XYZ file of C-alpha atoms in Angstrom:
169
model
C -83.663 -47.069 -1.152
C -81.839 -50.237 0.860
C -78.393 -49.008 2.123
C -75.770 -52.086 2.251
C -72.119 -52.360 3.846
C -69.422 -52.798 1.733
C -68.912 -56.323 2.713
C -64.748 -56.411 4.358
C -63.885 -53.206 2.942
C -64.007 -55.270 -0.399
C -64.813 -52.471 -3.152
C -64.678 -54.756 -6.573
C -63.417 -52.350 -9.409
C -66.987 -50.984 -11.067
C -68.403 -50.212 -7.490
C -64.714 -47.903 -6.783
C -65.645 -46.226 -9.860
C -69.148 -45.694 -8.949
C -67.906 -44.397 -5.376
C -65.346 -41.817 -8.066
C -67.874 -40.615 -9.851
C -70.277 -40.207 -6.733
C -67.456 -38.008 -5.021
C -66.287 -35.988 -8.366
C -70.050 -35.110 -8.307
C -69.460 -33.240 -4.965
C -66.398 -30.836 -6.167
C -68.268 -27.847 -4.307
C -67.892 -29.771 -0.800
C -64.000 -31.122 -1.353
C -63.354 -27.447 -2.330
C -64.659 -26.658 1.627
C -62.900 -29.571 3.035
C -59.520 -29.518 1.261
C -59.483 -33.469 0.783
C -58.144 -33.621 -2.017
C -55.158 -31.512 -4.287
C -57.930 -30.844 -6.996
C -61.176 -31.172 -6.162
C -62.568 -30.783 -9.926
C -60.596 -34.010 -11.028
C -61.114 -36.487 -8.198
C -59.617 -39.808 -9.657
C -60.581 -43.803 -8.756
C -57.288 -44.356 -6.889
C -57.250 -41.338 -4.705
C -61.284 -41.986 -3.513
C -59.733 -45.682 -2.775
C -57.508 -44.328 -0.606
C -59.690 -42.152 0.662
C -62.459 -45.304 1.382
C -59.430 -47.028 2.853
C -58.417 -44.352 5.902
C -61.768 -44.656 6.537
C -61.842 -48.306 7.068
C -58.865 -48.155 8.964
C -60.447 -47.162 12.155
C -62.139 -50.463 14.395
C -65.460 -49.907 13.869
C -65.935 -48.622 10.725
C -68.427 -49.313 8.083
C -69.140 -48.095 4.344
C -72.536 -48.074 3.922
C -74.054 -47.291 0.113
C -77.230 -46.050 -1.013
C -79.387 -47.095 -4.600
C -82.458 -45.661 -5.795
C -83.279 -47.412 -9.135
C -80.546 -49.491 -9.181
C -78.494 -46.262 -9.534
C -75.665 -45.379 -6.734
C -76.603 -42.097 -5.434
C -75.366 -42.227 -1.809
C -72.562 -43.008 0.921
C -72.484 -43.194 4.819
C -68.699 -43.701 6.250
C -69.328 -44.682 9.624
C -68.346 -45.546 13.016
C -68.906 -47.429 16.267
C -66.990 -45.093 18.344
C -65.092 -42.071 18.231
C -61.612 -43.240 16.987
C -59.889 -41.638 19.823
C -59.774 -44.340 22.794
C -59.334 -41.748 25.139
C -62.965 -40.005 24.419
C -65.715 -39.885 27.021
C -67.723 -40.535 24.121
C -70.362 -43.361 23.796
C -72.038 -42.580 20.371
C -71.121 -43.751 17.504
C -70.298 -41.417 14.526
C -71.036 -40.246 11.233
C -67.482 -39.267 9.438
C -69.421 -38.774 6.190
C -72.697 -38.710 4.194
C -72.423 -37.942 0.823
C -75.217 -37.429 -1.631
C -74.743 -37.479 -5.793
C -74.625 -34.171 -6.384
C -76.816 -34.273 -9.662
C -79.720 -35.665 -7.373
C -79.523 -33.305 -4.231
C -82.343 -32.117 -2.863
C -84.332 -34.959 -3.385
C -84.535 -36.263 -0.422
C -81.936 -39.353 -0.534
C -79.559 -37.058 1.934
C -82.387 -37.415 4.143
C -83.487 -41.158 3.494
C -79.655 -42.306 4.190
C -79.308 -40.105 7.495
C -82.250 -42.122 8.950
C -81.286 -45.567 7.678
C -77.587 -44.826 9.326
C -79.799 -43.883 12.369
C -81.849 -46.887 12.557
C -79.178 -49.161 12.356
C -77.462 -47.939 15.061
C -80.774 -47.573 17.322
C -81.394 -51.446 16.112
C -77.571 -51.559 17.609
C -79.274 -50.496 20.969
C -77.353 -47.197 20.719
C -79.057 -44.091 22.112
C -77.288 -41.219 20.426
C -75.321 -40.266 17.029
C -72.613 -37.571 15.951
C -71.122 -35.945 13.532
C -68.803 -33.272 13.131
C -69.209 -30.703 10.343
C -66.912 -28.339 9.001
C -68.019 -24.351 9.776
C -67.147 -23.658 6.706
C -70.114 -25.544 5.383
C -73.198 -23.792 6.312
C -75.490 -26.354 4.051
C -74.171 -29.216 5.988
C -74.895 -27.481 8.848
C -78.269 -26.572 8.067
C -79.265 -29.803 6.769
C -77.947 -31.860 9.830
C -80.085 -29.176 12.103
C -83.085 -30.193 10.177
C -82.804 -33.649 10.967
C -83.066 -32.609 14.659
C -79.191 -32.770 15.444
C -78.000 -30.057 18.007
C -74.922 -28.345 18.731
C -72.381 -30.012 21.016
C -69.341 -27.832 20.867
C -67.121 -26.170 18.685
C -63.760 -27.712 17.932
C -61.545 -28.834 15.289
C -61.689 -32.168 13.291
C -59.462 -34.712 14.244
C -57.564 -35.076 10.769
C -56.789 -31.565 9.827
C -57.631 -29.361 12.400
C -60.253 -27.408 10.855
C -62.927 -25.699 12.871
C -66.171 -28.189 13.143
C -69.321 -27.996 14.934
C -69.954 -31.914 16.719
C -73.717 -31.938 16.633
C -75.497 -34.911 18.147
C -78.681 -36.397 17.686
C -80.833 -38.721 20.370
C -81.941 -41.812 19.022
């Protein structure tokens, strides 16, 4: 399953709806994080905006995921922690998101390791990501791919309690 950047935040019409349909498929998880007004009817412009925030940091890449020519997978990451200020030298994961009609297949897990090799390629020696508490299947999942436990906090966009877990490249 190759995962490619969107090339300069460039999303060409059928790929935004792709990205829609790939994030209505995860109602569930925008329920937990509150990201958008109604989770069950996710539309093309608000997932554009959405794709847009996150390309509004330096350092931040859309990566997407096929299997079969089919999307079924996005990484939103980042070089750095968007906060200048951080004593923080790994870059981030703000988001992996699996089709939900093909979890548990293992593309969660292919994706996660293809974000991590490119960054070890990058000569980095360490990855985060902060998950909401409220999402004990993120949680779990992320500990099975050998991240541990940082700290507890609260995520830089809303304030909602997070775990940071990081993993050692």
């Amino acid at each position: 399953m190759p995962l490619a950047p969107v090339e300069d935040g460039a999303l060409p019409g059928p790929v935004l709806t792709e990205i829609a349909t790939l994030y209505a498929t995860n109602h569930a998880f925008f329920e937990l994080t509150g990201d958008f007004p109604d989770p069950g009817r996710i539309t093309v412009e608000q997932v554009a905006a959405a794709l847009a925030d996150e390309l509004a940091h330096e350092g931040a890449e859309i990566l997407l995921a096929r299997s079969a020519g089919r999307l079924v997978g996005l990484a939103a990451t980042l070089a750095h922690h968007p906060d200048p200020t951080a004593e923080d030298p790994d870059p981030w994961i703000g988001l992996l998101l699996v089709d939900a009609t093909a979890h548990r297949q293992g593309h969660g897990r292919a994706v996660a390791t293809q974000v991590e090799d490119r960054f070890r390629a990058a000569g980095r020696s360490g990855v985060r990501i902060a998950v909401l508490d409220n999402n004990p299947k993120g949680l779990a999942f992320w500990r099975s791919q050998g991240y541990t436990a940082l700290r507890r906090g609260a995520d830089r966009e809303a304030g909602r309690p997070c775990t940071v877990l990081r993993k050692a490249l």
